[in-house]
PDB file of C-alpha atoms in Angstrom:
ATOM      1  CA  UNK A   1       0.000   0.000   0.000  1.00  0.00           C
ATOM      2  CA  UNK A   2       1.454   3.065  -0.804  1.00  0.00           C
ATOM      3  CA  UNK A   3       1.700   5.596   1.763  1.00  0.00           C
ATOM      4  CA  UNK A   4       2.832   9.496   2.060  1.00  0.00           C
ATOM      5  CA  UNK A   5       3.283  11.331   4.683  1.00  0.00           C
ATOM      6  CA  UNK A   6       3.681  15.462   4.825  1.00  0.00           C
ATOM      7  CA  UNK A   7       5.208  17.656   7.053  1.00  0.00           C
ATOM      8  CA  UNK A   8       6.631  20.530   7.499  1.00  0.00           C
ATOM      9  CA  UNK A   9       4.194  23.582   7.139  1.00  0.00           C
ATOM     10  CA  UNK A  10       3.872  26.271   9.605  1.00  0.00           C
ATOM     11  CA  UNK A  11       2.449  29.383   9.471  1.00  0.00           C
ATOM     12  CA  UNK A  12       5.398  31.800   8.208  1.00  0.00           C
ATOM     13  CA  UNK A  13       5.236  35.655   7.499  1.00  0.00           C
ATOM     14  CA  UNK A  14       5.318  36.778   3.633  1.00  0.00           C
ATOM     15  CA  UNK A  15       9.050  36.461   2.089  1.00  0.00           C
ATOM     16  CA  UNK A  16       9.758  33.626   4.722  1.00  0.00           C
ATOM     17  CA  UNK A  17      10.866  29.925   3.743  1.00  0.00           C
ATOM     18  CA  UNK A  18       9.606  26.408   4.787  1.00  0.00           C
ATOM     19  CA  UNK A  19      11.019  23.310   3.816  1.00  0.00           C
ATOM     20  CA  UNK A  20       8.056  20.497   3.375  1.00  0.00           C
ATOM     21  CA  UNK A  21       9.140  16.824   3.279  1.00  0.00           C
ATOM     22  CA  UNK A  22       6.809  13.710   2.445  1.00  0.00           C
ATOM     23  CA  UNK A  23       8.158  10.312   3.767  1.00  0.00           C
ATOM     24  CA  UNK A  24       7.142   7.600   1.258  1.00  0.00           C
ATOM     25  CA  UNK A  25       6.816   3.865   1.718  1.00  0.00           C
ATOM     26  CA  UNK A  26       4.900   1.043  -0.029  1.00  0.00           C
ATOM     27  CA  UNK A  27       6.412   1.447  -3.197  1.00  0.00           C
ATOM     28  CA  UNK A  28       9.916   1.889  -4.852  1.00  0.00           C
ATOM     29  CA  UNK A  29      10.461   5.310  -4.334  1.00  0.00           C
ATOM     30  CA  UNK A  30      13.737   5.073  -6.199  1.00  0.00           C
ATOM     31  CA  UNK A  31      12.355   4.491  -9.145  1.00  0.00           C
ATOM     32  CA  UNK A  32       9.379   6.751  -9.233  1.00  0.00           C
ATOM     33  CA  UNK A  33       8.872  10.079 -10.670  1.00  0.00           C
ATOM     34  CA  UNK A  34       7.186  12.479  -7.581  1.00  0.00           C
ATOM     35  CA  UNK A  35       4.894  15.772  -7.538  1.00  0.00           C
ATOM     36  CA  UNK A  36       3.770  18.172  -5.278  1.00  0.00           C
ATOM     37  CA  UNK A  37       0.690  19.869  -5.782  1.00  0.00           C
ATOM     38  CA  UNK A  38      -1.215  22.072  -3.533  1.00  0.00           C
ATOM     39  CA  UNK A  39      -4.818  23.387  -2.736  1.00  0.00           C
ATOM     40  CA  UNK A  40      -6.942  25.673  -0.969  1.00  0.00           C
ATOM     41  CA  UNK A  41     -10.791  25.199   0.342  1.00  0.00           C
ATOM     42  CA  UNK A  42     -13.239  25.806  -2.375  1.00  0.00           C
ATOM     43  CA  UNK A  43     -11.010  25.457  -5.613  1.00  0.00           C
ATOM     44  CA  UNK A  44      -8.678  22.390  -7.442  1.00  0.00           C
ATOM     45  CA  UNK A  45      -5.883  21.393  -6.734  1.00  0.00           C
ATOM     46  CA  UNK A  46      -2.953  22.929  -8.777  1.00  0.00           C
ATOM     47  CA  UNK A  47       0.305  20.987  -9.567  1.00  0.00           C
ATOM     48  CA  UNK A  48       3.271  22.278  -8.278  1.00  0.00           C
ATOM     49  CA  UNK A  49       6.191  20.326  -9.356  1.00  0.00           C
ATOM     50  CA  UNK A  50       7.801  17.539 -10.518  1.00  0.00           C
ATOM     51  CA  UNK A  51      10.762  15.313 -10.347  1.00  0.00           C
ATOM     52  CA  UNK A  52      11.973  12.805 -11.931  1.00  0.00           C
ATOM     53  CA  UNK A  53      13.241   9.364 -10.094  1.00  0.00           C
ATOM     54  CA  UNK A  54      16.668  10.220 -10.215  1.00  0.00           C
ATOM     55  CA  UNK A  55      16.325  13.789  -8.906  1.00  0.00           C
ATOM     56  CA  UNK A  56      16.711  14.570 -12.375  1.00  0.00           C
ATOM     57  CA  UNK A  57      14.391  16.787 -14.733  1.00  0.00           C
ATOM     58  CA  UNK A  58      12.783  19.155 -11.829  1.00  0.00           C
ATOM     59  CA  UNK A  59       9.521  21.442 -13.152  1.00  0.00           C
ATOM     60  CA  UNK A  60       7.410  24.255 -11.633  1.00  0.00           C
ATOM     61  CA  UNK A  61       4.527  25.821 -12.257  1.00  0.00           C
ATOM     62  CA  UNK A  62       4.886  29.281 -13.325  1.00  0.00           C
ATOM     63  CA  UNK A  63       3.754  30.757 -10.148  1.00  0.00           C
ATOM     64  CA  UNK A  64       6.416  29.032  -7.706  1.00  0.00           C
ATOM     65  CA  UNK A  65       9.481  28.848 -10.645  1.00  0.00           C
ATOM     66  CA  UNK A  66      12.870  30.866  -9.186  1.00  0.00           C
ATOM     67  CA  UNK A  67      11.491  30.245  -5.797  1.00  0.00           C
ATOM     68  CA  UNK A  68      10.694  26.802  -4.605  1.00  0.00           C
ATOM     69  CA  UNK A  69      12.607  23.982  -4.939  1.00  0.00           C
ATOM     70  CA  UNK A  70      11.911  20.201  -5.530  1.00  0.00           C
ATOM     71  CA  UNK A  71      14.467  17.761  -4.622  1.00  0.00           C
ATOM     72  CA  UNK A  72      14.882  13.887  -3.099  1.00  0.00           C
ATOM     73  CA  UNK A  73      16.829  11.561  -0.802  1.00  0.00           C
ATOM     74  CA  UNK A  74      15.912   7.744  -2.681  1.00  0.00           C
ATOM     75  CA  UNK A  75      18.365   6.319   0.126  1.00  0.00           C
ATOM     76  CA  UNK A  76      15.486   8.048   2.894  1.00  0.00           C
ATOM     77  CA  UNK A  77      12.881   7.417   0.615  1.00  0.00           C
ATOM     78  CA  UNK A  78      12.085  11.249   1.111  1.00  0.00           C
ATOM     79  CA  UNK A  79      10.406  14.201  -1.165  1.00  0.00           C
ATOM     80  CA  UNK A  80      11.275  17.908  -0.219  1.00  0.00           C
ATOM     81  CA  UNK A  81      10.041  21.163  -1.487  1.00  0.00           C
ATOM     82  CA  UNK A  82      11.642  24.362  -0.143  1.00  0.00           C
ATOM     83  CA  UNK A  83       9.673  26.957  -0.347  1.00  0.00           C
ATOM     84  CA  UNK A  84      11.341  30.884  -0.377  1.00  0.00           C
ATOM     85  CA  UNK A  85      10.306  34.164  -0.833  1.00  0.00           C
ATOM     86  CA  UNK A  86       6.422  33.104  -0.002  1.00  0.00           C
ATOM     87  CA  UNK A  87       4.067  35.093  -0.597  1.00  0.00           C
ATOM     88  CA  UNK A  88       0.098  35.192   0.455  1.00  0.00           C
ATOM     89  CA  UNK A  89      -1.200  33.430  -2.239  1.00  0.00           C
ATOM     90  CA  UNK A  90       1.280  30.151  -1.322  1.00  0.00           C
ATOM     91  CA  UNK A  91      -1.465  29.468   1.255  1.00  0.00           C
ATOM     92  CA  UNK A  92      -2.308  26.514   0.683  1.00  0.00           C
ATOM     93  CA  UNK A  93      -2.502  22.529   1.702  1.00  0.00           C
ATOM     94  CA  UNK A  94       0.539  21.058   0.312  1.00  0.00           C
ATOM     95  CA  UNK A  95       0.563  17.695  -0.640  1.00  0.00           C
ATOM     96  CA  UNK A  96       2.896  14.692  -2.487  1.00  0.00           C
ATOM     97  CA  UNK A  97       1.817  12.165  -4.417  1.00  0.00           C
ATOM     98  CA  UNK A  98       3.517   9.967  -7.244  1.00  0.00           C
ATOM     99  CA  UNK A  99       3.299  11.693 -10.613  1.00  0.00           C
ATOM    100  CA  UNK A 100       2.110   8.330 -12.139  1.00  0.00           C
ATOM    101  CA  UNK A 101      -0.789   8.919  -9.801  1.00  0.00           C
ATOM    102  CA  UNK A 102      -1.789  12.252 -10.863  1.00  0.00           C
ATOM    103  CA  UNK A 103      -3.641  14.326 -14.221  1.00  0.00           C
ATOM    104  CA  UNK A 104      -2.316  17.580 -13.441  1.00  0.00           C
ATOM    105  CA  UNK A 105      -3.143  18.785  -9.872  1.00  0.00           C
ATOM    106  CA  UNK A 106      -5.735  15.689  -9.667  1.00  0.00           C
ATOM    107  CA  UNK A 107      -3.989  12.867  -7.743  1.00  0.00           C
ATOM    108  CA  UNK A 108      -5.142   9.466  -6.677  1.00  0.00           C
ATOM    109  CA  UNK A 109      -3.202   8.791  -4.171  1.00  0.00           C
ATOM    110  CA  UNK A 110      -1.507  11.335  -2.125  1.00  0.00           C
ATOM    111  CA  UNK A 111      -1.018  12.430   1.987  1.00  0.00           C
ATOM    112  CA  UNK A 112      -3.002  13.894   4.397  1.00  0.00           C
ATOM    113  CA  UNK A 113      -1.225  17.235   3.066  1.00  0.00           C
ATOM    114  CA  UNK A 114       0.441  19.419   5.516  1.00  0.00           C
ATOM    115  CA  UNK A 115      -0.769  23.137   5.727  1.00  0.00           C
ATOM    116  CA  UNK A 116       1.380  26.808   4.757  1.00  0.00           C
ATOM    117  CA  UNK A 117      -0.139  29.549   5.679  1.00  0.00           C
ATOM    118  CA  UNK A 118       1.652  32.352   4.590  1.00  0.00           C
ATOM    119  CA  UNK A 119       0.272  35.791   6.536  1.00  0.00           C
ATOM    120  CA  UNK A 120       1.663  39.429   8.504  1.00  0.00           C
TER     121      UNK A 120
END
């Protein structure tokens, strides 16, 4: 069973940084290609980013590109997203899931999510 588990949000002031991680088990993590995607109450969820099994290949949406960034630890079996210079629209419920799983920001499978709030 494949399982994901966020952390990592917080509630941080605008131009602040988090670092998200999503512990992964049930699967080959390895060899899979992982996404992050995020949402807020009342709208779809929008993909993030992407990368590819190998840490290879990262992609961003337009709206996080030059300021968050994807990356992996296969030997922890570990997803991270760093998030800089937030701003208030980064509020959100972050959540992981394996890009196999997901049409966009639509995922199958994915976390509980773990919650930025980004606010003065």
């Amino acid at each position: 069973e494949v399982q994901l588990v966020e952390s990592g949000g917080g509630l941080v002031q605008p131009g602040g940084s988090l670092k998200l991680s999503c512990a992964a088990s049930g699967f080959t993590f390895s060899t899979r290609a992982m996404t992050w995607v995020r949402q807020v109450p009342g709208k779809g969820p929008d993909w993030v980013s992407t990368i590819g099994p190998a840490g290879l290949s990262p992609t961003y949406a337009d709206s996080v590109k030059g300021r968050f960034t994807i990356s992996r630890d296969n030997a922890k079996n570990t997803l991270y997203l760093q998030l800089n210079s937030l701003k208030v629209e980064d509020t959100a419920m972050y959540y992981c899931a394996r890009t196999v799983d997901c049409r966009g920001g639509y995922c199958s499978v994915r976390g509980q999510g773990t919650q930025v709030t980004v606010s003065s």
